[in-house]
Every structure is written in C-alpha cells, then in structure tokens.
Amino acid sequence: MNTSVVTWRIANNAQLRLRYWDDECVLYHGASGDTHRLTDLVGQMLEQLLQKPASIPELAAAINLHEEDVETALNELARLGITQRRA
Amino acid sequence: MERLHSGLILETGPFRTRIVSHTPEVLAGLDLLYSDFPVHDDGFCDFHVQVERVQGPRRYFRPQVTFMFDGMAPFKPLPANHAFALLEWGLNWCIAGHAHHYLMLHAASLEKNGRAVILPGEPGAGKSTLTAALTLSGFRLLSDELTLVDREDRLLVPLARPVSLKNASIDVIRSFSPRAVMGAAAHDTHKGTVSHLKPTSESVLRADEKAKPALIIFPRWKADAEAKLTHHSKADAFMHTANHAFNYNLLGSLGYDLNASLIDACECYDFEYSQLSDATLVLSELMQ
C-alpha cells in the first residue's frame, strides 16, 4: 500500500482528552472510557489528527518520527478505536 | 450502650452513619477509638448500618456477627470477635460504593503545614504502617484508606477514621510511640490479625478543613534500606491512582480531569525506607 496517499483521522465521536507530563502523555478516550499512557510524540500525532486528517509521511514530518513508527502507532490506535483510515 | 441499641449517628468527615449494634465488641471499639467524633441522636444519615450477632443454635458454640446495610447483609458473617473490624470494613464499603460525588482514591492521605501527601502504595508496601507513624508524628490524618477528591475545588476532603493495622505492624506502631491508642486485636481475619489505631484528636476536630494536594508518594518498606526519595513518573502516578481508584471509570471524563488536576498539583516520588523514625523525618522535611 502506498502510505503517502492514505490519510488517517480520529475516529468519529472519540472524545479525546490529552495531558502531558515530562515526555509522556495520558490520553482519555471518551468513546470507550479507557485511559492510555503514551509517549508525548504519539500524543502530538493525535493532536495533529485532531486538527485535520493527515497521511503517514505528513505526520512523520510534523512530529519528527520514522514513517514505520507512525504507521505502527496508527494501527495500534486504530485497534483501540481511536484512529481510522479516512474513507 | 442504650444509645447504640436504638441507633447512634456517627459523623465521620462528610458522612453521617446511623449505627445499631448490641455487640460488646462494637461498643468497646466505638468508645475507645471514636471518642472524639461528633455523635448525634437524630437527623439525616447517609448510611444505616447494623452489626449484630447471628441468631440460631450456632451462637452457643461459635458465635458470629453480620453487617447489615439498609437491612441487607452484603457480606458473609464473621466470628463474633471480628465485630469491630467488620464495622470498619462495612463503613469503607458504604463509602466506596456510594460516595460518587467524590473521586475516591485507594490511598492514605495526611496533611502538614497546609500541604497534603497522598500515599497510594501496593498492598504490603507498608502504607498503613507509615500512615500510622506519620499520624503519631504531627501529621493530620485525612484518611487511611479512602482519599476523597472534591469535584468542585479539587481539594482533599478529610475522612479521618481509625487506621487499620495488620499483623507485625501492630507491635511496630505500639513500639513507635507510647501515645498510640490501639483497639482490641481481631485474630484470624482474612487479613490476619487486625487492630485499629485511634486517630489524633486534631485529625478529628479539623474534619471540615480540606487540604491542598502537594505530594504523591509511593512508599516501599525494605529491610535495612536508608530512607530515600526518588522521582516517580507523573504519567505512571496518574495511571496508578486511576487504576486503584474506586470510581475513576464510573466518573468518566470527570474522573480523568480530577485525577489530572491532582497530578498537576503534586510532586511524585518513590520512597524506600526501613526505619519509621527516619521515614517520618524525611517526609516532615518534605512538607516544609
């Protein structure tokens, strides 16, 4: 799959809250009621997606991460119902 | 005793509980450990509880007591000499299961110089022992087991009640301070031997003074260790307090916001110690 043309977004009605302490982020996912501990970079990636959908290369450039790491994070967050590929 | 037969209303922090009991163990425990607490004859009560002997032939050879909440028994009966401990556990159960207008953390908390310290601690980490020692060293007890966070001003709401001590901790605290007033020991409970430390009069009399959270300390008793504080990740402290809270999930985003405010307000440390005298000194200095 060409990751540059696939865009990602925050899942509908995710109701996210994010707080940062040192180099970590604690995320509240209102849709599930679950709380997750993330790195600050993954938190920043979610903040980017909250502003507008983005591709993996765009996200990788914005938060200074490898594209493979961005993809891994997005897939894991998608499994949790937090992110999804844009239809 | 007459008052307890018909029902006395005990005020503990923000809660009023109407207690009815005919068991001498409950009377003795209340007389000794709750002597500084406000007691009322009538008025609104948050909880209505009873601790009574179980009737039937068994009462002649192995008497038991049962805890009743609104006329229902949520727990199995226990041996009669566990009656006071059963009342204490029952009161914790009443609050933990119903007081959802607070964020309720499973943690001890104490105050000194206007700063409150929260001690979450895993079971067996020595949380109650350290709490008892701090209470006997000039800290104001806010709670031994249930730390209440006010959802409006995000301060800690005092709920000073007797501190539950188990097994070796009972003698450790007796040795730590001659001022320690301990209730009768209940042997062979599911937690071993249990006895309760009377909270200081100051802790009880200042029950309406909320406290500003300043520190979250994860205590760990370790043989021969020098008292030592090390920084603890705030994100980890958040997850720990949330995972061990009684109603974090139930409160939803409010629980998240309240816990985040708490973490914002607090420095977080791991605290290893072996000697209670050293531990209380180190923590006293931290409260300056």
mmCIF file of C-alpha atoms in Angstrom:
data_model
loop_
_atom_site.group_PDB
_atom_site.id
_atom_site.type_symbol
_atom_site.label_atom_id
_atom_site.label_comp_id
_atom_site.label_asym_id
_atom_site.label_seq_id
_atom_site.Cartn_x
_atom_site.Cartn_y
_atom_site.Cartn_z
ATOM 1 C CA MET A 1 0.000 0.000 0.000
ATOM 2 C CA ASN A 2 1.233 3.466 -0.839
ATOM 3 C CA THR A 3 1.146 5.145 2.573
ATOM 4 C CA SER A 4 1.518 8.630 1.103
ATOM 5 C CA VAL A 5 -1.989 8.617 -0.398
ATOM 6 C CA VAL A 6 -3.834 7.029 2.525
ATOM 7 C CA THR A 7 -4.937 9.585 5.069
ATOM 8 C CA TRP A 8 -5.770 8.948 8.703
ATOM 9 C CA ARG A 9 -8.158 10.677 11.019
ATOM 10 C CA ILE A 10 -9.523 10.487 14.544
ATOM 11 C CA ALA A 11 -12.440 8.064 14.812
ATOM 12 C CA ASN A 12 -15.916 9.550 14.994
ATOM 13 C CA ASN A 13 -17.033 10.601 18.459
ATOM 14 C CA ALA A 14 -13.680 9.591 20.001
ATOM 15 C CA GLN A 15 -13.905 12.410 22.581
ATOM 16 C CA LEU A 16 -10.195 12.594 23.306
ATOM 17 C CA ARG A 17 -8.541 14.413 26.166
ATOM 18 C CA LEU A 18 -4.749 14.635 26.388
ATOM 19 C CA ARG A 19 -2.439 15.776 29.171
ATOM 20 C CA TYR A 20 1.356 15.860 29.118
ATOM 21 C CA TRP A 21 3.848 15.335 31.905
ATOM 22 C CA ASP A 22 7.575 15.302 31.088
ATOM 23 C CA ASP A 23 7.956 13.194 27.938
ATOM 24 C CA GLU A 24 4.735 11.264 28.415
ATOM 25 C CA CYS A 25 1.089 11.784 27.580
ATOM 26 C CA VAL A 26 -2.025 10.381 29.253
ATOM 27 C CA LEU A 27 -4.931 10.039 26.860
ATOM 28 C CA TYR A 28 -8.600 9.706 27.788
ATOM 29 C CA HIS A 29 -10.718 8.059 25.100
ATOM 30 C CA GLY A 30 -14.270 9.111 25.878
ATOM 31 C CA ALA A 31 -15.885 6.680 23.435
ATOM 32 C CA SER A 32 -14.544 3.662 25.329
ATOM 33 C CA GLY A 33 -13.933 5.272 28.729
ATOM 34 C CA ASP A 34 -10.367 3.915 28.595
ATOM 35 C CA THR A 35 -7.220 5.780 29.635
ATOM 36 C CA HIS A 36 -3.892 5.165 27.888
ATOM 37 C CA ARG A 37 -0.310 6.131 28.658
ATOM 38 C CA LEU A 38 1.580 7.237 25.547
ATOM 39 C CA THR A 39 4.810 8.920 24.585
ATOM 40 C CA ASP A 40 4.492 12.655 24.078
ATOM 41 C CA LEU A 41 5.211 12.154 20.356
ATOM 42 C CA VAL A 42 2.204 9.893 19.886
ATOM 43 C CA GLY A 43 0.162 12.468 21.790
ATOM 44 C CA GLN A 44 1.387 15.168 19.409
ATOM 45 C CA MET A 45 0.475 12.944 16.465
ATOM 46 C CA LEU A 46 -3.077 12.704 17.775
ATOM 47 C CA GLU A 47 -3.169 16.478 18.213
ATOM 48 C CA GLN A 48 -2.201 16.808 14.538
ATOM 49 C CA LEU A 49 -5.021 14.476 13.554
ATOM 50 C CA LEU A 50 -7.483 16.375 15.726
ATOM 51 C CA GLN A 51 -6.731 19.445 13.604
ATOM 52 C CA LYS A 52 -7.125 17.663 10.246
ATOM 53 C CA PRO A 53 -6.677 14.236 8.644
ATOM 54 C CA ALA A 54 -3.129 13.523 7.515
ATOM 55 C CA SER A 55 -1.015 10.934 5.725
ATOM 56 C CA ILE A 56 1.754 8.963 7.360
ATOM 57 C CA PRO A 57 4.521 10.994 5.670
ATOM 58 C CA GLU A 58 2.847 14.228 6.753
ATOM 59 C CA LEU A 59 2.578 13.032 10.335
ATOM 60 C CA ALA A 60 6.139 11.696 10.358
ATOM 61 C CA ALA A 61 7.435 15.054 9.160
ATOM 62 C CA ALA A 62 5.337 17.019 11.632
ATOM 63 C CA ILE A 63 6.464 15.170 14.722
ATOM 64 C CA ASN A 64 9.903 14.004 13.619
ATOM 65 C CA LEU A 65 9.279 10.246 13.734
ATOM 66 C CA HIS A 66 10.075 7.458 11.262
ATOM 67 C CA GLU A 67 7.178 6.605 8.980
ATOM 68 C CA GLU A 68 7.259 2.980 10.160
ATOM 69 C CA ASP A 69 6.834 4.109 13.787
ATOM 70 C CA VAL A 70 3.953 6.387 12.819
ATOM 71 C CA GLU A 71 2.266 3.540 10.972
ATOM 72 C CA THR A 72 2.722 1.155 13.913
ATOM 73 C CA ALA A 73 1.243 3.729 16.294
ATOM 74 C CA LEU A 74 -1.687 4.488 13.994
ATOM 75 C CA ASN A 75 -2.517 0.810 13.590
ATOM 76 C CA GLU A 76 -2.394 0.248 17.333
ATOM 77 C CA LEU A 77 -4.583 3.298 17.932
ATOM 78 C CA ALA A 78 -6.968 2.056 15.227
ATOM 79 C CA ARG A 79 -7.216 -1.278 17.021
ATOM 80 C CA LEU A 80 -8.288 0.691 20.116
ATOM 81 C CA GLY A 81 -10.900 2.572 18.081
ATOM 82 C CA ILE A 82 -9.102 5.898 18.391
ATOM 83 C CA THR A 83 -7.879 6.437 14.807
ATOM 84 C CA GLN A 84 -9.103 5.176 11.452
ATOM 85 C CA ARG A 85 -8.176 5.328 7.798
ATOM 86 C CA ARG A 86 -10.132 8.038 6.094
ATOM 87 C CA ALA A 87 -12.924 6.634 3.975
ATOM 88 C CA MET B 1 -24.892 1.174 75.281
ATOM 89 C CA GLU B 2 -28.531 2.246 75.281
ATOM 90 C CA ARG B 3 -27.781 4.740 72.532
ATOM 91 C CA LEU B 4 -26.138 2.109 70.341
ATOM 92 C CA HIS B 5 -29.116 -0.235 70.825
ATOM 93 C CA SER B 6 -31.524 2.314 69.451
ATOM 94 C CA GLY B 7 -29.089 3.788 66.922
ATOM 95 C CA LEU B 8 -26.424 6.445 67.275
ATOM 96 C CA ILE B 9 -25.442 8.705 64.438
ATOM 97 C CA LEU B 10 -21.680 8.893 63.983
ATOM 98 C CA GLU B 11 -20.198 11.770 61.989
ATOM 99 C CA THR B 12 -17.012 10.871 60.123
ATOM 100 C CA GLY B 13 -15.825 13.614 57.787
ATOM 101 C CA PRO B 14 -18.654 14.452 55.382
ATOM 102 C CA PHE B 15 -20.686 11.337 56.212
ATOM 103 C CA ARG B 16 -23.217 10.521 58.904
ATOM 104 C CA THR B 17 -23.847 6.870 59.649
ATOM 105 C CA ARG B 18 -26.579 5.514 61.874
ATOM 106 C CA ILE B 19 -25.157 2.509 63.692
ATOM 107 C CA VAL B 20 -27.233 -0.040 65.593
ATOM 108 C CA SER B 21 -25.495 -2.833 67.473
ATOM 109 C CA HIS B 22 -25.876 -4.987 70.548
ATOM 110 C CA THR B 23 -22.381 -6.455 70.362
ATOM 111 C CA PRO B 24 -19.949 -5.506 73.145
ATOM 112 C CA GLU B 25 -17.006 -5.500 70.699
ATOM 113 C CA VAL B 26 -18.592 -2.712 68.651
ATOM 114 C CA LEU B 27 -19.419 -0.695 71.754
ATOM 115 C CA ALA B 28 -15.876 -1.071 73.099
ATOM 116 C CA GLY B 29 -14.361 -0.105 69.739
ATOM 117 C CA LEU B 30 -16.563 2.962 69.352
ATOM 118 C CA ASP B 31 -15.952 4.022 72.959
ATOM 119 C CA LEU B 32 -12.194 3.799 72.609
ATOM 120 C CA LEU B 33 -11.482 4.814 69.025
ATOM 121 C CA TYR B 34 -14.322 7.199 68.186
ATOM 122 C CA SER B 35 -14.462 9.106 71.478
ATOM 123 C CA ASP B 36 -13.511 12.412 69.775
ATOM 124 C CA PHE B 37 -16.044 12.129 66.941
ATOM 125 C CA PRO B 38 -19.333 14.047 66.839
ATOM 126 C CA VAL B 39 -22.323 11.837 67.664
ATOM 127 C CA HIS B 40 -25.949 12.747 67.037
ATOM 128 C CA ASP B 41 -29.294 11.330 68.117
ATOM 129 C CA ASP B 42 -31.303 12.279 65.059
ATOM 130 C CA GLY B 43 -31.133 13.966 61.676
ATOM 131 C CA PHE B 44 -30.244 12.910 58.146
ATOM 132 C CA CYS B 45 -27.972 9.887 57.702
ATOM 133 C CA ASP B 46 -26.016 8.863 54.619
ATOM 134 C CA PHE B 47 -25.852 5.219 55.704
ATOM 135 C CA HIS B 48 -27.895 2.986 58.006
ATOM 136 C CA VAL B 49 -25.908 0.011 59.294
ATOM 137 C CA GLN B 50 -26.170 -2.695 61.923
ATOM 138 C CA VAL B 51 -23.637 -5.137 63.340
ATOM 139 C CA GLU B 52 -25.437 -7.892 65.219
ATOM 140 C CA ARG B 53 -24.931 -11.433 66.447
ATOM 141 C CA VAL B 54 -26.271 -14.066 64.068
ATOM 142 C CA GLN B 55 -29.163 -15.913 65.687
ATOM 143 C CA GLY B 56 -29.598 -19.712 65.699
ATOM 144 C CA PRO B 57 -28.038 -22.622 67.583
ATOM 145 C CA ARG B 58 -24.551 -21.827 66.277
ATOM 146 C CA ARG B 59 -24.404 -18.769 68.537
ATOM 147 C CA TYR B 60 -23.792 -21.065 71.532
ATOM 148 C CA PHE B 61 -20.596 -22.735 70.297
ATOM 149 C CA ARG B 62 -19.182 -20.478 67.552
ATOM 150 C CA PRO B 63 -20.919 -17.095 67.666
ATOM 151 C CA GLN B 64 -20.884 -14.955 64.551
ATOM 152 C CA VAL B 65 -21.736 -11.371 63.641
ATOM 153 C CA THR B 66 -23.202 -9.940 60.487
ATOM 154 C CA PHE B 67 -23.044 -6.461 58.933
ATOM 155 C CA MET B 68 -26.317 -5.072 57.609
ATOM 156 C CA PHE B 69 -26.720 -2.142 55.230
ATOM 157 C CA ASP B 70 -30.286 -0.867 54.818
ATOM 158 C CA GLY B 71 -31.446 -4.186 56.287
ATOM 159 C CA MET B 72 -29.465 -6.301 53.814
ATOM 160 C CA ALA B 73 -26.310 -8.298 54.518
ATOM 161 C CA PRO B 74 -23.692 -7.670 51.794
ATOM 162 C CA PHE B 75 -21.040 -9.898 53.431
ATOM 163 C CA LYS B 76 -20.869 -13.366 54.922
ATOM 164 C CA PRO B 77 -20.986 -13.479 58.734
ATOM 165 C CA LEU B 78 -17.680 -13.405 60.615
ATOM 166 C CA PRO B 79 -16.614 -14.684 64.039
ATOM 167 C CA ALA B 80 -18.056 -12.542 66.831
ATOM 168 C CA ASN B 81 -14.700 -11.160 67.919
ATOM 169 C CA HIS B 82 -14.291 -9.591 64.464
ATOM 170 C CA ALA B 83 -17.307 -7.371 65.059
ATOM 171 C CA PHE B 84 -15.489 -4.036 65.238
ATOM 172 C CA ALA B 85 -13.249 -4.837 62.255
ATOM 173 C CA LEU B 86 -16.396 -5.838 60.362
ATOM 174 C CA LEU B 87 -17.959 -2.462 61.184
ATOM 175 C CA GLU B 88 -14.846 -0.689 59.879
ATOM 176 C CA TRP B 89 -14.793 -2.719 56.661
ATOM 177 C CA GLY B 90 -18.516 -2.179 56.294
ATOM 178 C CA LEU B 91 -18.151 1.594 56.663
ATOM 179 C CA ASN B 92 -15.434 1.579 53.982
ATOM 180 C CA TRP B 93 -17.747 -0.443 51.749
ATOM 181 C CA CYS B 94 -20.601 2.041 52.276
ATOM 182 C CA ILE B 95 -18.456 4.979 51.212
ATOM 183 C CA ALA B 96 -16.581 3.257 48.366
ATOM 184 C CA GLY B 97 -19.819 2.024 46.859
ATOM 185 C CA HIS B 98 -21.897 5.160 47.172
ATOM 186 C CA ALA B 99 -19.964 8.426 47.536
ATOM 187 C CA HIS B 100 -19.542 9.046 43.825
ATOM 188 C CA HIS B 101 -19.801 12.804 44.226
ATOM 189 C CA TYR B 102 -16.060 12.491 45.034
ATOM 190 C CA LEU B 103 -13.191 10.923 43.142
ATOM 191 C CA MET B 104 -12.259 8.168 45.589
ATOM 192 C CA LEU B 105 -8.646 7.013 45.504
ATOM 193 C CA HIS B 106 -7.480 3.852 47.207
ATOM 194 C CA ALA B 107 -4.800 5.675 49.154
ATOM 195 C CA ALA B 108 -3.954 7.118 52.524
ATOM 196 C CA SER B 109 -3.559 10.873 52.856
ATOM 197 C CA LEU B 110 -2.224 13.221 55.508
ATOM 198 C CA GLU B 111 -1.618 16.945 55.865
ATOM 199 C CA LYS B 112 1.086 19.063 57.418
ATOM 200 C CA ASN B 113 1.781 22.806 57.056
ATOM 201 C CA GLY B 114 -1.117 23.139 54.648
ATOM 202 C CA ARG B 115 0.274 20.536 52.231
ATOM 203 C CA ALA B 116 -1.273 17.129 51.765
ATOM 204 C CA VAL B 117 0.600 13.958 50.914
ATOM 205 C CA ILE B 118 -1.119 11.020 49.229
ATOM 206 C CA LEU B 119 0.251 7.520 49.813
ATOM 207 C CA PRO B 120 -1.144 5.057 47.244
ATOM 208 C CA GLY B 121 1.059 2.026 47.878
ATOM 209 C CA GLU B 122 0.527 -1.552 46.794
ATOM 210 C CA PRO B 123 -0.816 -3.994 49.421
ATOM 211 C CA GLY B 124 2.063 -4.963 51.684
ATOM 212 C CA ALA B 125 4.093 -1.848 50.856
ATOM 213 C CA GLY B 126 3.708 -0.556 54.404
ATOM 214 C CA LYS B 127 1.248 2.221 53.596
ATOM 215 C CA SER B 128 -0.887 1.862 56.731
ATOM 216 C CA THR B 129 2.136 1.460 58.992
ATOM 217 C CA LEU B 130 3.700 4.623 57.590
ATOM 218 C CA THR B 131 0.354 6.420 57.824
ATOM 219 C CA ALA B 132 0.043 5.457 61.488
ATOM 220 C CA ALA B 133 3.612 6.602 62.216
ATOM 221 C CA LEU B 134 3.043 9.936 60.456
ATOM 222 C CA THR B 135 -0.231 10.422 62.347
ATOM 223 C CA LEU B 136 1.700 9.923 65.590
ATOM 224 C CA SER B 137 4.412 12.359 64.413
ATOM 225 C CA GLY B 138 2.360 15.507 63.964
ATOM 226 C CA PHE B 139 0.725 14.905 60.586
ATOM 227 C CA ARG B 140 -3.044 15.387 60.377
ATOM 228 C CA LEU B 141 -4.718 12.213 59.205
ATOM 229 C CA LEU B 142 -7.054 12.769 56.271
ATOM 230 C CA SER B 143 -7.728 9.119 55.525
ATOM 231 C CA ASP B 144 -6.168 5.718 55.963
ATOM 232 C CA GLU B 145 -7.832 4.008 53.026
ATOM 233 C CA LEU B 146 -10.142 6.288 51.011
ATOM 234 C CA THR B 147 -8.776 9.585 49.751
ATOM 235 C CA LEU B 148 -11.653 11.812 48.654
ATOM 236 C CA VAL B 149 -11.113 14.476 45.976
ATOM 237 C CA ASP B 150 -13.727 17.237 45.867
ATOM 238 C CA ARG B 151 -15.035 17.637 42.335
ATOM 239 C CA GLU B 152 -15.567 21.402 42.719
ATOM 240 C CA ASP B 153 -12.404 22.767 44.321
ATOM 241 C CA ARG B 154 -10.256 19.629 43.774
ATOM 242 C CA LEU B 155 -9.059 19.656 47.378
ATOM 243 C CA LEU B 156 -8.818 16.572 49.584
ATOM 244 C CA VAL B 157 -11.786 16.050 51.905
ATOM 245 C CA PRO B 158 -10.855 14.771 55.380
ATOM 246 C CA LEU B 159 -12.222 11.391 56.386
ATOM 247 C CA ALA B 160 -10.148 10.642 59.462
ATOM 248 C CA ARG B 161 -11.110 7.290 60.951
ATOM 249 C CA PRO B 162 -9.139 4.644 62.847
ATOM 250 C CA VAL B 163 -6.080 3.366 60.944
ATOM 251 C CA SER B 164 -6.264 -0.345 60.205
ATOM 252 C CA LEU B 165 -3.038 -2.164 61.102
ATOM 253 C CA LYS B 166 -2.217 -5.782 60.414
ATOM 254 C CA ASN B 167 -0.023 -8.431 61.972
ATOM 255 C CA ALA B 168 3.549 -7.262 62.760
ATOM 256 C CA SER B 169 2.589 -3.613 62.113
ATOM 257 C CA ILE B 170 0.515 -3.597 65.290
ATOM 258 C CA ASP B 171 3.521 -4.081 67.581
ATOM 259 C CA VAL B 172 5.711 -1.902 65.357
ATOM 260 C CA ILE B 173 3.370 1.036 65.942
ATOM 261 C CA ARG B 174 2.988 0.265 69.657
ATOM 262 C CA SER B 175 6.776 0.431 69.927
ATOM 263 C CA PHE B 176 6.996 3.513 67.721
ATOM 264 C CA SER B 177 5.005 5.736 70.043
ATOM 265 C CA PRO B 178 3.714 5.400 73.592
ATOM 266 C CA ARG B 179 0.871 7.704 72.501
ATOM 267 C CA ALA B 180 -0.556 5.036 70.203
ATOM 268 C CA VAL B 181 -4.056 4.052 71.342
ATOM 269 C CA MET B 182 -4.956 0.712 69.815
ATOM 270 C CA GLY B 183 -8.241 -1.138 69.745
ATOM 271 C CA ALA B 184 -8.663 -4.809 70.613
ATOM 272 C CA ALA B 185 -6.975 -7.161 68.139
ATOM 273 C CA ALA B 186 -9.182 -9.344 65.935
ATOM 274 C CA HIS B 187 -7.282 -12.565 65.249
ATOM 275 C CA ASP B 188 -7.539 -14.905 62.242
ATOM 276 C CA THR B 189 -9.354 -12.496 59.959
ATOM 277 C CA HIS B 190 -8.845 -12.829 56.189
ATOM 278 C CA LYS B 191 -6.093 -10.224 56.657
ATOM 279 C CA GLY B 192 -4.534 -11.967 59.678
ATOM 280 C CA THR B 193 -4.598 -10.133 62.992
ATOM 281 C CA VAL B 194 -6.138 -6.678 62.702
ATOM 282 C CA SER B 195 -6.154 -3.807 65.165
ATOM 283 C CA HIS B 196 -7.049 -0.151 64.727
ATOM 284 C CA LEU B 197 -5.144 2.959 65.788
ATOM 285 C CA LYS B 198 -7.165 5.825 67.213
ATOM 286 C CA PRO B 199 -6.800 8.956 65.079
ATOM 287 C CA THR B 200 -5.425 12.013 66.851
ATOM 288 C CA SER B 201 -7.942 14.475 68.271
ATOM 289 C CA GLU B 202 -6.577 17.160 65.939
ATOM 290 C CA SER B 203 -7.366 14.990 62.910
ATOM 291 C CA VAL B 204 -10.935 14.525 64.091
ATOM 292 C CA LEU B 205 -11.549 18.109 65.200
ATOM 293 C CA ARG B 206 -10.301 19.533 61.886
ATOM 294 C CA ALA B 207 -12.522 17.230 59.826
ATOM 295 C CA ASP B 208 -14.081 20.157 57.982
ATOM 296 C CA GLU B 209 -10.735 21.592 56.800
ATOM 297 C CA LYS B 210 -9.950 20.395 53.307
ATOM 298 C CA ALA B 211 -6.324 20.050 52.286
ATOM 299 C CA LYS B 212 -4.381 21.051 49.193
ATOM 300 C CA PRO B 213 -2.700 18.078 47.487
ATOM 301 C CA ALA B 214 1.061 18.605 47.143
ATOM 302 C CA LEU B 215 2.773 15.202 47.067
ATOM 303 C CA ILE B 216 2.098 11.675 45.877
ATOM 304 C CA ILE B 217 4.478 9.222 47.489
ATOM 305 C CA PHE B 218 4.705 5.526 46.704
ATOM 306 C CA PRO B 219 6.119 4.003 49.893
ATOM 307 C CA ARG B 220 8.001 0.728 49.990
ATOM 308 C CA TRP B 221 9.378 -0.809 53.138
ATOM 309 C CA LYS B 222 12.659 -2.616 52.502
ATOM 310 C CA ALA B 223 14.803 -4.247 55.166
ATOM 311 C CA ASP B 224 17.934 -2.221 56.026
ATOM 312 C CA ALA B 225 17.194 0.432 53.385
ATOM 313 C CA GLU B 226 18.067 4.044 54.109
ATOM 314 C CA ALA B 227 15.128 6.420 53.732
ATOM 315 C CA LYS B 228 15.402 7.614 50.141
ATOM 316 C CA LEU B 229 13.148 9.573 47.784
ATOM 317 C CA THR B 230 13.416 9.164 44.007
ATOM 318 C CA HIS B 231 11.329 10.827 41.334
ATOM 319 C CA HIS B 232 8.326 8.882 40.059
ATOM 320 C CA SER B 233 6.888 9.493 36.577
ATOM 321 C CA LYS B 234 3.762 11.644 36.744
ATOM 322 C CA ALA B 235 2.134 9.693 33.910
ATOM 323 C CA ASP B 236 2.716 6.478 35.841
ATOM 324 C CA ALA B 237 1.346 8.094 39.011
ATOM 325 C CA PHE B 238 -1.758 9.054 37.018
ATOM 326 C CA MET B 239 -2.269 5.512 35.769
ATOM 327 C CA HIS B 240 -1.664 4.030 39.218
ATOM 328 C CA THR B 241 -4.085 6.314 41.040
ATOM 329 C CA ALA B 242 -6.691 5.865 38.290
ATOM 330 C CA ASN B 243 -6.363 2.080 38.219
ATOM 331 C CA HIS B 244 -6.606 1.864 42.009
ATOM 332 C CA ALA B 245 -9.411 4.390 42.426
ATOM 333 C CA PHE B 246 -12.810 3.117 43.498
ATOM 334 C CA ASN B 247 -14.759 5.106 40.915
ATOM 335 C CA TYR B 248 -12.388 6.546 38.300
ATOM 336 C CA ASN B 249 -14.097 4.696 35.435
ATOM 337 C CA LEU B 250 -17.553 5.440 36.741
ATOM 338 C CA LEU B 251 -16.879 9.193 36.718
ATOM 339 C CA GLY B 252 -15.754 9.092 33.057
ATOM 340 C CA SER B 253 -14.144 12.304 31.779
ATOM 341 C CA LEU B 254 -14.690 13.988 35.153
ATOM 342 C CA GLY B 255 -12.550 11.283 36.782
ATOM 343 C CA TYR B 256 -9.834 11.966 34.200
ATOM 344 C CA ASP B 257 -9.997 15.740 34.775
ATOM 345 C CA LEU B 258 -9.950 15.398 38.569
ATOM 346 C CA ASN B 259 -7.037 12.978 38.515
ATOM 347 C CA ALA B 260 -5.150 15.198 36.056
ATOM 348 C CA SER B 261 -5.612 18.179 38.406
ATOM 349 C CA LEU B 262 -4.245 16.077 41.227
ATOM 350 C CA ILE B 263 -1.171 15.068 39.228
ATOM 351 C CA ASP B 264 -0.622 18.686 38.143
ATOM 352 C CA ALA B 265 -0.648 19.787 41.767
ATOM 353 C CA CYS B 266 1.661 17.089 43.116
ATOM 354 C CA GLU B 267 5.324 16.186 43.043
ATOM 355 C CA CYS B 268 5.591 12.402 42.745
ATOM 356 C CA TYR B 269 8.180 10.206 44.451
ATOM 357 C CA ASP B 270 9.040 6.625 45.234
ATOM 358 C CA PHE B 271 10.020 6.313 48.870
ATOM 359 C CA GLU B 272 12.067 3.421 50.181
ATOM 360 C CA TYR B 273 12.651 3.109 53.913
ATOM 361 C CA SER B 274 13.246 0.636 56.712
ATOM 362 C CA GLN B 275 13.079 2.746 59.901
ATOM 363 C CA LEU B 276 9.855 4.591 60.648
ATOM 364 C CA SER B 277 11.704 7.263 62.635
ATOM 365 C CA ASP B 278 13.846 8.107 59.566
ATOM 366 C CA ALA B 279 10.838 7.938 57.258
ATOM 367 C CA THR B 280 8.794 10.389 59.304
ATOM 368 C CA LEU B 281 11.747 12.812 59.467
ATOM 369 C CA VAL B 282 12.306 12.747 55.702
ATOM 370 C CA LEU B 283 8.635 13.257 54.952
ATOM 371 C CA SER B 284 8.320 16.003 57.587
ATOM 372 C CA GLU B 285 11.139 17.913 55.876
ATOM 373 C CA LEU B 286 9.378 17.490 52.544
ATOM 374 C CA MET B 287 6.261 19.175 53.971
ATOM 375 C CA GLN B 288 8.106 22.403 54.869
#
